[in-house]
């Protein structure tokens, strides 16, 4: 089976940027109750978040018109919670990983578990020898090897998906490209088929200094959370500074918060039946474990607000 739209492409031509074409994963109609149990938690965390600032030249919203998606809109177009249908996130490493890159993968796993509250299944790696020659190329004079995203999506990840998988996430240290006319992409995903692949290649040197490893891990985990959010039907956020903001380039992405905002977090609380306080506490613990002090501090304030 070959993938058709809707899909997400994280791409770069002259500048790095992300594009997302969204279709809710589960469509229908679900009215939001006048006494939504998330209302109190939303009110508690709202003062901690900043309204979306006007874009700088070259930023995502300077180049792309977005309609956004409120929590109420998400509920109105989602027939039933995803947790009623799915129970796992499946991660598939693609190609070999160095010691530092394997550490990045462990950090991603640590964050995704409490972020979405689903069990993580780690599949056996896809060996480079399993990828045919026409799905690989050497892209530049530096000998950078790239893998073809459409092959990975159609011929590899689709075959790994199980009935209870909310998403199958391919993670690789190799650079990616989606076909003719493209230099490279950060990643690509099919929303309807719930498969995606992302690269850590441009997030920093995972085998460099400790600070660079930490930066690579942070960026990769943030991207994984953002793109997995899309697979649950979440559009780019334009209401707050938020982990679901669109991003045109690395500098813009680095300005954005990791955590989702008061419009986007409740979408996860509802569709995955997450306890807001427990989720925040667990994420704070993971952030401290990996030395992400700024994120840990923000999550500590959120935990305190939710505790009341």
PDB file of C-alpha atoms in Angstrom:
ATOM      1  CA  UNK A   1       0.000   0.000   0.000  1.00  0.00           C
ATOM      2  CA  UNK A   2       1.370   3.402  -0.933  1.00  0.00           C
ATOM      3  CA  UNK A   3       0.586   6.445   1.138  1.00  0.00           C
ATOM      4  CA  UNK A   4      -1.521   9.305  -0.117  1.00  0.00           C
ATOM      5  CA  UNK A   5      -2.461  12.556   1.552  1.00  0.00           C
ATOM      6  CA  UNK A   6      -3.052  13.511   4.342  1.00  0.00           C
ATOM      7  CA  UNK A   7       0.552  13.431   5.509  1.00  0.00           C
ATOM      8  CA  UNK A   8       3.089  15.515   7.356  1.00  0.00           C
ATOM      9  CA  UNK A   9       6.329  16.550   5.736  1.00  0.00           C
ATOM     10  CA  UNK A  10       9.066  18.166   7.801  1.00  0.00           C
ATOM     11  CA  UNK A  11      11.164  19.662   5.090  1.00  0.00           C
ATOM     12  CA  UNK A  12      14.062  21.954   4.275  1.00  0.00           C
ATOM     13  CA  UNK A  13      14.947  23.731   1.070  1.00  0.00           C
ATOM     14  CA  UNK A  14      16.811  27.022   1.523  1.00  0.00           C
ATOM     15  CA  UNK A  15      15.697  27.250   5.104  1.00  0.00           C
ATOM     16  CA  UNK A  16      14.543  24.627   7.528  1.00  0.00           C
ATOM     17  CA  UNK A  17      10.853  24.507   8.157  1.00  0.00           C
ATOM     18  CA  UNK A  18       8.013  22.220   9.105  1.00  0.00           C
ATOM     19  CA  UNK A  19       4.765  21.774   7.235  1.00  0.00           C
ATOM     20  CA  UNK A  20       1.814  19.813   8.482  1.00  0.00           C
ATOM     21  CA  UNK A  21      -1.285  18.805   6.543  1.00  0.00           C
ATOM     22  CA  UNK A  22      -3.735  17.620   9.134  1.00  0.00           C
ATOM     23  CA  UNK A  23      -6.775  15.402   9.209  1.00  0.00           C
ATOM     24  CA  UNK A  24      -8.140  14.302  12.599  1.00  0.00           C
ATOM     25  CA  UNK A  25      -7.309  10.667  13.206  1.00  0.00           C
ATOM     26  CA  UNK A  26     -10.815   9.853  14.373  1.00  0.00           C
ATOM     27  CA  UNK A  27     -13.561  12.050  12.927  1.00  0.00           C
ATOM     28  CA  UNK A  28     -17.116  12.500  14.034  1.00  0.00           C
ATOM     29  CA  UNK A  29     -19.029  14.612  16.490  1.00  0.00           C
ATOM     30  CA  UNK A  30     -18.610  14.710  20.238  1.00  0.00           C
ATOM     31  CA  UNK A  31     -20.148  17.616  22.088  1.00  0.00           C
ATOM     32  CA  UNK A  32     -18.180  19.088  24.982  1.00  0.00           C
ATOM     33  CA  UNK A  33     -20.143  18.880  28.184  1.00  0.00           C
ATOM     34  CA  UNK A  34     -21.017  22.133  29.891  1.00  0.00           C
ATOM     35  CA  UNK A  35     -19.394  20.634  32.996  1.00  0.00           C
ATOM     36  CA  UNK A  36     -16.246  19.291  31.369  1.00  0.00           C
ATOM     37  CA  UNK A  37     -14.088  17.737  34.123  1.00  0.00           C
ATOM     38  CA  UNK A  38     -10.972  19.256  32.562  1.00  0.00           C
ATOM     39  CA  UNK A  39     -12.224  22.822  33.087  1.00  0.00           C
ATOM     40  CA  UNK A  40     -10.654  23.182  36.535  1.00  0.00           C
ATOM     41  CA  UNK A  41      -7.257  21.881  35.392  1.00  0.00           C
ATOM     42  CA  UNK A  42      -7.325  24.182  32.362  1.00  0.00           C
ATOM     43  CA  UNK A  43      -8.027  27.188  34.581  1.00  0.00           C
ATOM     44  CA  UNK A  44      -5.167  26.228  36.902  1.00  0.00           C
ATOM     45  CA  UNK A  45      -2.470  26.022  34.215  1.00  0.00           C
ATOM     46  CA  UNK A  46      -3.636  28.874  31.979  1.00  0.00           C
ATOM     47  CA  UNK A  47      -1.703  31.624  33.868  1.00  0.00           C
ATOM     48  CA  UNK A  48       1.548  29.706  33.286  1.00  0.00           C
ATOM     49  CA  UNK A  49       1.421  30.012  29.505  1.00  0.00           C
ATOM     50  CA  UNK A  50       2.080  32.980  27.216  1.00  0.00           C
ATOM     51  CA  UNK A  51      -0.245  33.944  24.392  1.00  0.00           C
ATOM     52  CA  UNK A  52       1.298  33.398  20.971  1.00  0.00           C
ATOM     53  CA  UNK A  53       3.603  36.267  20.115  1.00  0.00           C
ATOM     54  CA  UNK A  54       3.575  37.947  16.690  1.00  0.00           C
ATOM     55  CA  UNK A  55       5.889  36.028  14.365  1.00  0.00           C
ATOM     56  CA  UNK A  56       9.325  37.295  13.460  1.00  0.00           C
ATOM     57  CA  UNK A  57      10.260  37.519   9.769  1.00  0.00           C
ATOM     58  CA  UNK A  58      10.769  33.999   8.480  1.00  0.00           C
ATOM     59  CA  UNK A  59       8.812  32.353  11.302  1.00  0.00           C
ATOM     60  CA  UNK A  60       6.081  29.815  10.612  1.00  0.00           C
ATOM     61  CA  UNK A  61       3.094  32.129  11.015  1.00  0.00           C
ATOM     62  CA  UNK A  62       4.801  34.819   8.928  1.00  0.00           C
ATOM     63  CA  UNK A  63       4.685  32.419   5.979  1.00  0.00           C
ATOM     64  CA  UNK A  64       1.691  30.170   6.672  1.00  0.00           C
ATOM     65  CA  UNK A  65      -1.926  31.012   7.410  1.00  0.00           C
ATOM     66  CA  UNK A  66      -3.199  28.725  10.171  1.00  0.00           C
ATOM     67  CA  UNK A  67      -6.730  28.511  11.560  1.00  0.00           C
ATOM     68  CA  UNK A  68      -5.670  26.785  14.779  1.00  0.00           C
ATOM     69  CA  UNK A  69      -7.733  24.326  16.781  1.00  0.00           C
ATOM     70  CA  UNK A  70      -9.265  24.901  20.202  1.00  0.00           C
ATOM     71  CA  UNK A  71      -9.965  22.121  22.671  1.00  0.00           C
ATOM     72  CA  UNK A  72     -13.684  22.526  21.938  1.00  0.00           C
ATOM     73  CA  UNK A  73     -13.066  22.166  18.197  1.00  0.00           C
ATOM     74  CA  UNK A  74     -10.969  19.056  18.781  1.00  0.00           C
ATOM     75  CA  UNK A  75     -13.748  17.499  20.842  1.00  0.00           C
ATOM     76  CA  UNK A  76     -16.371  18.415  18.241  1.00  0.00           C
ATOM     77  CA  UNK A  77     -14.485  16.598  15.471  1.00  0.00           C
ATOM     78  CA  UNK A  78     -13.357  13.545  17.433  1.00  0.00           C
ATOM     79  CA  UNK A  79     -15.958  10.820  17.700  1.00  0.00           C
ATOM     80  CA  UNK A  80     -14.423   8.924  20.605  1.00  0.00           C
ATOM     81  CA  UNK A  81     -11.290   8.932  22.741  1.00  0.00           C
ATOM     82  CA  UNK A  82      -8.276   7.318  21.104  1.00  0.00           C
ATOM     83  CA  UNK A  83      -7.722   5.232  24.232  1.00  0.00           C
ATOM     84  CA  UNK A  84     -10.880   3.300  23.336  1.00  0.00           C
ATOM     85  CA  UNK A  85      -9.128   2.071  20.194  1.00  0.00           C
ATOM     86  CA  UNK A  86      -5.393   2.037  20.896  1.00  0.00           C
ATOM     87  CA  UNK A  87      -3.084   1.140  23.763  1.00  0.00           C
ATOM     88  CA  UNK A  88       0.505   1.349  22.484  1.00  0.00           C
ATOM     89  CA  UNK A  89       3.048   3.525  20.716  1.00  0.00           C
ATOM     90  CA  UNK A  90       5.519   1.454  18.691  1.00  0.00           C
ATOM     91  CA  UNK A  91       9.073   2.720  18.155  1.00  0.00           C
ATOM     92  CA  UNK A  92      11.183   1.257  15.364  1.00  0.00           C
ATOM     93  CA  UNK A  93      14.894   2.183  15.232  1.00  0.00           C
ATOM     94  CA  UNK A  94      16.126   2.370  11.638  1.00  0.00           C
ATOM     95  CA  UNK A  95      19.796   1.680  11.012  1.00  0.00           C
ATOM     96  CA  UNK A  96      22.626   1.495  13.535  1.00  0.00           C
ATOM     97  CA  UNK A  97      22.936   3.919  16.429  1.00  0.00           C
ATOM     98  CA  UNK A  98      26.101   5.113  18.115  1.00  0.00           C
ATOM     99  CA  UNK A  99      26.307   5.154  21.892  1.00  0.00           C
ATOM    100  CA  UNK A 100      25.199   8.785  21.996  1.00  0.00           C
ATOM    101  CA  UNK A 101      22.365   8.233  19.528  1.00  0.00           C
ATOM    102  CA  UNK A 102      21.148   5.243  21.537  1.00  0.00           C
ATOM    103  CA  UNK A 103      21.075   7.545  24.564  1.00  0.00           C
ATOM    104  CA  UNK A 104      18.933  10.012  22.601  1.00  0.00           C
ATOM    105  CA  UNK A 105      16.507   7.201  21.806  1.00  0.00           C
ATOM    106  CA  UNK A 106      16.301   6.306  25.506  1.00  0.00           C
ATOM    107  CA  UNK A 107      15.480   9.925  26.359  1.00  0.00           C
ATOM    108  CA  UNK A 108      12.739   9.969  23.710  1.00  0.00           C
ATOM    109  CA  UNK A 109      11.263   6.774  25.153  1.00  0.00           C
ATOM    110  CA  UNK A 110      11.392   8.189  28.681  1.00  0.00           C
ATOM    111  CA  UNK A 111       9.442  11.294  27.633  1.00  0.00           C
ATOM    112  CA  UNK A 112       6.877   9.690  25.339  1.00  0.00           C
ATOM    113  CA  UNK A 113       5.655   7.271  28.009  1.00  0.00           C
ATOM    114  CA  UNK A 114       4.276   9.871  30.472  1.00  0.00           C
ATOM    115  CA  UNK A 115       3.566  12.457  27.774  1.00  0.00           C
ATOM    116  CA  UNK A 116       0.926  10.244  26.140  1.00  0.00           C
ATOM    117  CA  UNK A 117       0.333   7.685  28.887  1.00  0.00           C
ATOM    118  CA  UNK A 118       0.580   4.727  26.520  1.00  0.00           C
ATOM    119  CA  UNK A 119       2.772   1.663  26.750  1.00  0.00           C
ATOM    120  CA  UNK A 120       5.824   1.848  24.494  1.00  0.00           C
ATOM    121  CA  UNK A 121       6.763  -1.128  22.364  1.00  0.00           C
ATOM    122  CA  UNK A 122      10.355  -1.096  21.082  1.00  0.00           C
ATOM    123  CA  UNK A 123      10.704  -3.155  17.924  1.00  0.00           C
ATOM    124  CA  UNK A 124      13.830  -4.809  16.593  1.00  0.00           C
ATOM    125  CA  UNK A 125      15.903  -2.351  14.554  1.00  0.00           C
ATOM    126  CA  UNK A 126      15.646  -2.226  10.785  1.00  0.00           C
ATOM    127  CA  UNK A 127      19.091  -3.114   9.423  1.00  0.00           C
ATOM    128  CA  UNK A 128      20.548  -0.850   6.767  1.00  0.00           C
ATOM    129  CA  UNK A 129      21.071  -3.932   4.582  1.00  0.00           C
ATOM    130  CA  UNK A 130      17.280  -4.395   4.494  1.00  0.00           C
ATOM    131  CA  UNK A 131      16.823  -1.053   2.742  1.00  0.00           C
ATOM    132  CA  UNK A 132      17.299  -1.385  -1.033  1.00  0.00           C
ATOM    133  CA  UNK A 133      19.842   0.667  -2.930  1.00  0.00           C
ATOM    134  CA  UNK A 134      17.148   2.749  -4.650  1.00  0.00           C
ATOM    135  CA  UNK A 135      15.916   3.888  -1.215  1.00  0.00           C
ATOM    136  CA  UNK A 136      19.341   5.206  -0.206  1.00  0.00           C
ATOM    137  CA  UNK A 137      21.622   7.877  -1.576  1.00  0.00           C
ATOM    138  CA  UNK A 138      24.769   9.811  -0.736  1.00  0.00           C
ATOM    139  CA  UNK A 139      23.606  13.391  -0.846  1.00  0.00           C
ATOM    140  CA  UNK A 140      26.669  15.623  -0.730  1.00  0.00           C
ATOM    141  CA  UNK A 141      30.447  15.889  -0.748  1.00  0.00           C
ATOM    142  CA  UNK A 142      30.502  15.083   2.957  1.00  0.00           C
ATOM    143  CA  UNK A 143      29.214  11.600   2.196  1.00  0.00           C
ATOM    144  CA  UNK A 144      25.978  12.108   4.139  1.00  0.00           C
ATOM    145  CA  UNK A 145      23.801   9.041   3.633  1.00  0.00           C
ATOM    146  CA  UNK A 146      20.075   9.665   3.227  1.00  0.00           C
ATOM    147  CA  UNK A 147      17.148   7.249   3.402  1.00  0.00           C
ATOM    148  CA  UNK A 148      13.979   7.575   1.318  1.00  0.00           C
ATOM    149  CA  UNK A 149      11.028   8.310   3.586  1.00  0.00           C
ATOM    150  CA  UNK A 150       8.342   6.922   1.289  1.00  0.00           C
ATOM    151  CA  UNK A 151      10.023   3.513   1.266  1.00  0.00           C
ATOM    152  CA  UNK A 152      10.311   3.526   5.052  1.00  0.00           C
ATOM    153  CA  UNK A 153       6.649   4.454   5.464  1.00  0.00           C
ATOM    154  CA  UNK A 154       5.190   2.137   2.818  1.00  0.00           C
ATOM    155  CA  UNK A 155       7.455  -0.879   2.948  1.00  0.00           C
ATOM    156  CA  UNK A 156       8.824  -0.923   6.491  1.00  0.00           C
ATOM    157  CA  UNK A 157       6.727   0.832   9.124  1.00  0.00           C
ATOM    158  CA  UNK A 158       3.302  -0.139   7.777  1.00  0.00           C
ATOM    159  CA  UNK A 159       4.322  -3.780   8.152  1.00  0.00           C
ATOM    160  CA  UNK A 160       5.295  -3.224  11.789  1.00  0.00           C
ATOM    161  CA  UNK A 161       1.945  -1.742  12.819  1.00  0.00           C
ATOM    162  CA  UNK A 162      -0.340  -3.757  15.087  1.00  0.00           C
ATOM    163  CA  UNK A 163      -4.064  -3.274  15.610  1.00  0.00           C
ATOM    164  CA  UNK A 164      -3.640  -1.610  19.014  1.00  0.00           C
ATOM    165  CA  UNK A 165      -0.840   0.742  17.945  1.00  0.00           C
ATOM    166  CA  UNK A 166      -1.858   4.388  18.074  1.00  0.00           C
ATOM    167  CA  UNK A 167       1.220   5.152  15.971  1.00  0.00           C
ATOM    168  CA  UNK A 168       4.390   3.545  14.680  1.00  0.00           C
ATOM    169  CA  UNK A 169       7.349   5.896  15.011  1.00  0.00           C
ATOM    170  CA  UNK A 170      10.493   5.225  13.029  1.00  0.00           C
ATOM    171  CA  UNK A 171      13.546   6.973  14.460  1.00  0.00           C
ATOM    172  CA  UNK A 172      16.863   7.095  12.654  1.00  0.00           C
ATOM    173  CA  UNK A 173      20.239   8.775  12.879  1.00  0.00           C
ATOM    174  CA  UNK A 174      20.428   8.950   9.086  1.00  0.00           C
ATOM    175  CA  UNK A 175      19.318  11.996   7.153  1.00  0.00           C
ATOM    176  CA  UNK A 176      16.056  11.663   5.218  1.00  0.00           C
ATOM    177  CA  UNK A 177      14.674  12.708   1.837  1.00  0.00           C
ATOM    178  CA  UNK A 178      11.163  12.145   0.381  1.00  0.00           C
ATOM    179  CA  UNK A 179      11.943  11.993  -3.339  1.00  0.00           C
ATOM    180  CA  UNK A 180      12.913  13.984  -6.407  1.00  0.00           C
ATOM    181  CA  UNK A 181      13.299  17.725  -5.968  1.00  0.00           C
ATOM    182  CA  UNK A 182      14.056  17.619  -2.241  1.00  0.00           C
ATOM    183  CA  UNK A 183      17.333  18.209  -0.455  1.00  0.00           C
ATOM    184  CA  UNK A 184      16.237  16.601   2.794  1.00  0.00           C
ATOM    185  CA  UNK A 185      13.422  16.434   5.322  1.00  0.00           C
ATOM    186  CA  UNK A 186      13.354  16.243   9.112  1.00  0.00           C
ATOM    187  CA  UNK A 187      10.660  13.586   8.727  1.00  0.00           C
ATOM    188  CA  UNK A 188       7.419  12.512   7.118  1.00  0.00           C
ATOM    189  CA  UNK A 189       4.260  10.882   8.426  1.00  0.00           C
ATOM    190  CA  UNK A 190       0.939   9.503   7.279  1.00  0.00           C
ATOM    191  CA  UNK A 191      -1.856  10.534   9.601  1.00  0.00           C
ATOM    192  CA  UNK A 192      -4.444   8.126   8.235  1.00  0.00           C
ATOM    193  CA  UNK A 193      -2.071   5.153   8.383  1.00  0.00           C
ATOM    194  CA  UNK A 194      -0.542   6.281  11.700  1.00  0.00           C
ATOM    195  CA  UNK A 195       3.083   5.766  10.679  1.00  0.00           C
ATOM    196  CA  UNK A 196       5.891   8.274  10.670  1.00  0.00           C
ATOM    197  CA  UNK A 197       9.659   8.533  10.516  1.00  0.00           C
ATOM    198  CA  UNK A 198      11.941  11.218  11.959  1.00  0.00           C
ATOM    199  CA  UNK A 199      15.654  11.826  11.966  1.00  0.00           C
ATOM    200  CA  UNK A 200      17.926  13.035  14.735  1.00  0.00           C
ATOM    201  CA  UNK A 201      20.663  13.825  12.185  1.00  0.00           C
ATOM    202  CA  UNK A 202      20.192  17.615  12.275  1.00  0.00           C
ATOM    203  CA  UNK A 203      19.499  17.992  15.994  1.00  0.00           C
ATOM    204  CA  UNK A 204      23.136  18.181  17.078  1.00  0.00           C
ATOM    205  CA  UNK A 205      26.062  15.846  17.697  1.00  0.00           C
ATOM    206  CA  UNK A 206      24.835  13.127  20.034  1.00  0.00           C
ATOM    207  CA  UNK A 207      28.411  11.889  20.466  1.00  0.00           C
ATOM    208  CA  UNK A 208      29.891  15.292  21.179  1.00  0.00           C
ATOM    209  CA  UNK A 209      30.132  17.168  24.459  1.00  0.00           C
ATOM    210  CA  UNK A 210      27.592  16.408  27.164  1.00  0.00           C
ATOM    211  CA  UNK A 211      25.824  19.703  26.445  1.00  0.00           C
ATOM    212  CA  UNK A 212      25.454  18.816  22.760  1.00  0.00           C
ATOM    213  CA  UNK A 213      24.114  15.355  23.601  1.00  0.00           C
ATOM    214  CA  UNK A 214      21.571  16.958  25.919  1.00  0.00           C
ATOM    215  CA  UNK A 215      20.522  19.449  23.213  1.00  0.00           C
ATOM    216  CA  UNK A 216      20.165  16.698  20.601  1.00  0.00           C
ATOM    217  CA  UNK A 217      18.086  14.605  23.001  1.00  0.00           C
ATOM    218  CA  UNK A 218      15.866  17.557  23.948  1.00  0.00           C
ATOM    219  CA  UNK A 219      15.202  18.536  20.325  1.00  0.00           C
ATOM    220  CA  UNK A 220      14.518  14.959  19.269  1.00  0.00           C
ATOM    221  CA  UNK A 221      12.136  14.308  22.163  1.00  0.00           C
ATOM    222  CA  UNK A 222      10.330  17.597  21.491  1.00  0.00           C
ATOM    223  CA  UNK A 223       9.899  16.736  17.818  1.00  0.00           C
ATOM    224  CA  UNK A 224       8.660  13.248  18.709  1.00  0.00           C
ATOM    225  CA  UNK A 225       6.034  14.688  21.080  1.00  0.00           C
ATOM    226  CA  UNK A 226       4.904  17.297  18.525  1.00  0.00           C
ATOM    227  CA  UNK A 227       4.564  14.849  15.648  1.00  0.00           C
ATOM    228  CA  UNK A 228       2.890  12.169  17.750  1.00  0.00           C
ATOM    229  CA  UNK A 229       0.424  14.872  18.787  1.00  0.00           C
ATOM    230  CA  UNK A 230      -0.472  15.291  15.117  1.00  0.00           C
ATOM    231  CA  UNK A 231      -1.244  11.561  14.930  1.00  0.00           C
ATOM    232  CA  UNK A 232      -3.925  12.060  17.579  1.00  0.00           C
ATOM    233  CA  UNK A 233      -5.612  14.680  15.385  1.00  0.00           C
ATOM    234  CA  UNK A 234      -4.014  17.805  16.837  1.00  0.00           C
ATOM    235  CA  UNK A 235      -3.425  20.767  14.541  1.00  0.00           C
ATOM    236  CA  UNK A 236      -0.742  23.395  14.930  1.00  0.00           C
ATOM    237  CA  UNK A 237      -1.442  25.730  17.830  1.00  0.00           C
ATOM    238  CA  UNK A 238      -1.761  29.473  17.254  1.00  0.00           C
ATOM    239  CA  UNK A 239      -3.256  30.398  20.635  1.00  0.00           C
ATOM    240  CA  UNK A 240      -0.226  30.098  22.936  1.00  0.00           C
ATOM    241  CA  UNK A 241       3.508  29.556  22.908  1.00  0.00           C
ATOM    242  CA  UNK A 242       3.207  25.781  22.767  1.00  0.00           C
ATOM    243  CA  UNK A 243       4.904  22.541  21.819  1.00  0.00           C
ATOM    244  CA  UNK A 244       2.331  22.220  19.029  1.00  0.00           C
ATOM    245  CA  UNK A 245       3.349  25.503  17.335  1.00  0.00           C
ATOM    246  CA  UNK A 246       4.470  25.208  13.748  1.00  0.00           C
ATOM    247  CA  UNK A 247       8.144  25.874  13.105  1.00  0.00           C
ATOM    248  CA  UNK A 248       9.939  27.198  10.039  1.00  0.00           C
ATOM    249  CA  UNK A 249      13.503  26.724  11.257  1.00  0.00           C
ATOM    250  CA  UNK A 250      15.633  25.417  14.101  1.00  0.00           C
ATOM    251  CA  UNK A 251      15.936  28.779  15.864  1.00  0.00           C
ATOM    252  CA  UNK A 252      12.157  29.130  15.971  1.00  0.00           C
ATOM    253  CA  UNK A 253      11.757  25.585  17.254  1.00  0.00           C
ATOM    254  CA  UNK A 254      14.310  26.259  19.984  1.00  0.00           C
ATOM    255  CA  UNK A 255      12.275  29.274  21.179  1.00  0.00           C
ATOM    256  CA  UNK A 256       9.170  27.168  21.669  1.00  0.00           C
ATOM    257  CA  UNK A 257       8.238  25.363  24.887  1.00  0.00           C
ATOM    258  CA  UNK A 258       8.325  21.586  25.112  1.00  0.00           C
ATOM    259  CA  UNK A 259       5.004  21.237  26.931  1.00  0.00           C
ATOM    260  CA  UNK A 260       1.593  21.700  25.337  1.00  0.00           C
ATOM    261  CA  UNK A 261      -0.571  24.680  26.250  1.00  0.00           C
ATOM    262  CA  UNK A 262      -4.010  25.002  27.955  1.00  0.00           C
ATOM    263  CA  UNK A 263      -5.759  24.422  24.612  1.00  0.00           C
ATOM    264  CA  UNK A 264      -3.630  21.444  23.568  1.00  0.00           C
ATOM    265  CA  UNK A 265      -2.933  19.568  26.803  1.00  0.00           C
ATOM    266  CA  UNK A 266      -6.651  18.953  27.436  1.00  0.00           C
ATOM    267  CA  UNK A 267      -6.898  17.215  24.071  1.00  0.00           C
ATOM    268  CA  UNK A 268      -4.463  14.617  25.400  1.00  0.00           C
ATOM    269  CA  UNK A 269      -6.161  14.448  28.795  1.00  0.00           C
ATOM    270  CA  UNK A 270      -9.475  13.667  27.130  1.00  0.00           C
ATOM    271  CA  UNK A 271      -8.508  11.423  24.217  1.00  0.00           C
ATOM    272  CA  UNK A 272      -6.088   9.348  26.333  1.00  0.00           C
ATOM    273  CA  UNK A 273      -7.911   9.707  29.684  1.00  0.00           C
ATOM    274  CA  UNK A 274      -4.841  11.121  31.387  1.00  0.00           C
ATOM    275  CA  UNK A 275      -4.752  12.495  34.904  1.00  0.00           C
ATOM    276  CA  UNK A 276      -3.338  16.038  34.451  1.00  0.00           C
ATOM    277  CA  UNK A 277      -1.513  16.129  37.792  1.00  0.00           C
ATOM    278  CA  UNK A 278      -0.002  12.650  37.518  1.00  0.00           C
ATOM    279  CA  UNK A 279       1.142  13.355  33.967  1.00  0.00           C
ATOM    280  CA  UNK A 280       2.817  16.619  34.965  1.00  0.00           C
ATOM    281  CA  UNK A 281       4.543  14.994  37.939  1.00  0.00           C
ATOM    282  CA  UNK A 282       5.896  12.159  35.809  1.00  0.00           C
ATOM    283  CA  UNK A 283       7.148  14.514  33.093  1.00  0.00           C
ATOM    284  CA  UNK A 284       8.870  16.682  35.702  1.00  0.00           C
ATOM    285  CA  UNK A 285      10.619  13.599  37.081  1.00  0.00           C
ATOM    286  CA  UNK A 286      11.878  12.633  33.607  1.00  0.00           C
ATOM    287  CA  UNK A 287      13.062  16.191  32.891  1.00  0.00           C
ATOM    288  CA  UNK A 288      15.090  16.246  36.122  1.00  0.00           C
ATOM    289  CA  UNK A 289      16.512  12.791  35.409  1.00  0.00           C
ATOM    290  CA  UNK A 290      17.944  13.991  32.102  1.00  0.00           C
ATOM    291  CA  UNK A 291      19.157  17.394  33.287  1.00  0.00           C
ATOM    292  CA  UNK A 292      16.612  19.521  31.409  1.00  0.00           C
ATOM    293  CA  UNK A 293      16.525  22.109  34.171  1.00  0.00           C
ATOM    294  CA  UNK A 294      14.456  24.742  32.366  1.00  0.00           C
ATOM    295  CA  UNK A 295      11.760  22.251  31.436  1.00  0.00           C
ATOM    296  CA  UNK A 296      11.811  20.740  34.921  1.00  0.00           C
ATOM    297  CA  UNK A 297      11.262  24.179  36.444  1.00  0.00           C
ATOM    298  CA  UNK A 298       8.312  24.912  34.154  1.00  0.00           C
ATOM    299  CA  UNK A 299       6.783  21.519  34.892  1.00  0.00           C
ATOM    300  CA  UNK A 300       7.277  22.049  38.634  1.00  0.00           C
ATOM    301  CA  UNK A 301       5.193  25.234  38.425  1.00  0.00           C
ATOM    302  CA  UNK A 302       2.564  23.357  36.438  1.00  0.00           C
ATOM    303  CA  UNK A 303       2.505  20.518  38.966  1.00  0.00           C
ATOM    304  CA  UNK A 304       2.090  22.981  41.824  1.00  0.00           C
ATOM    305  CA  UNK A 305      -0.766  24.739  40.013  1.00  0.00           C
ATOM    306  CA  UNK A 306      -2.560  21.466  39.284  1.00  0.00           C
ATOM    307  CA  UNK A 307      -2.130  20.277  42.856  1.00  0.00           C
ATOM    308  CA  UNK A 308      -3.894  23.415  44.060  1.00  0.00           C
TER     309      UNK A 308
END
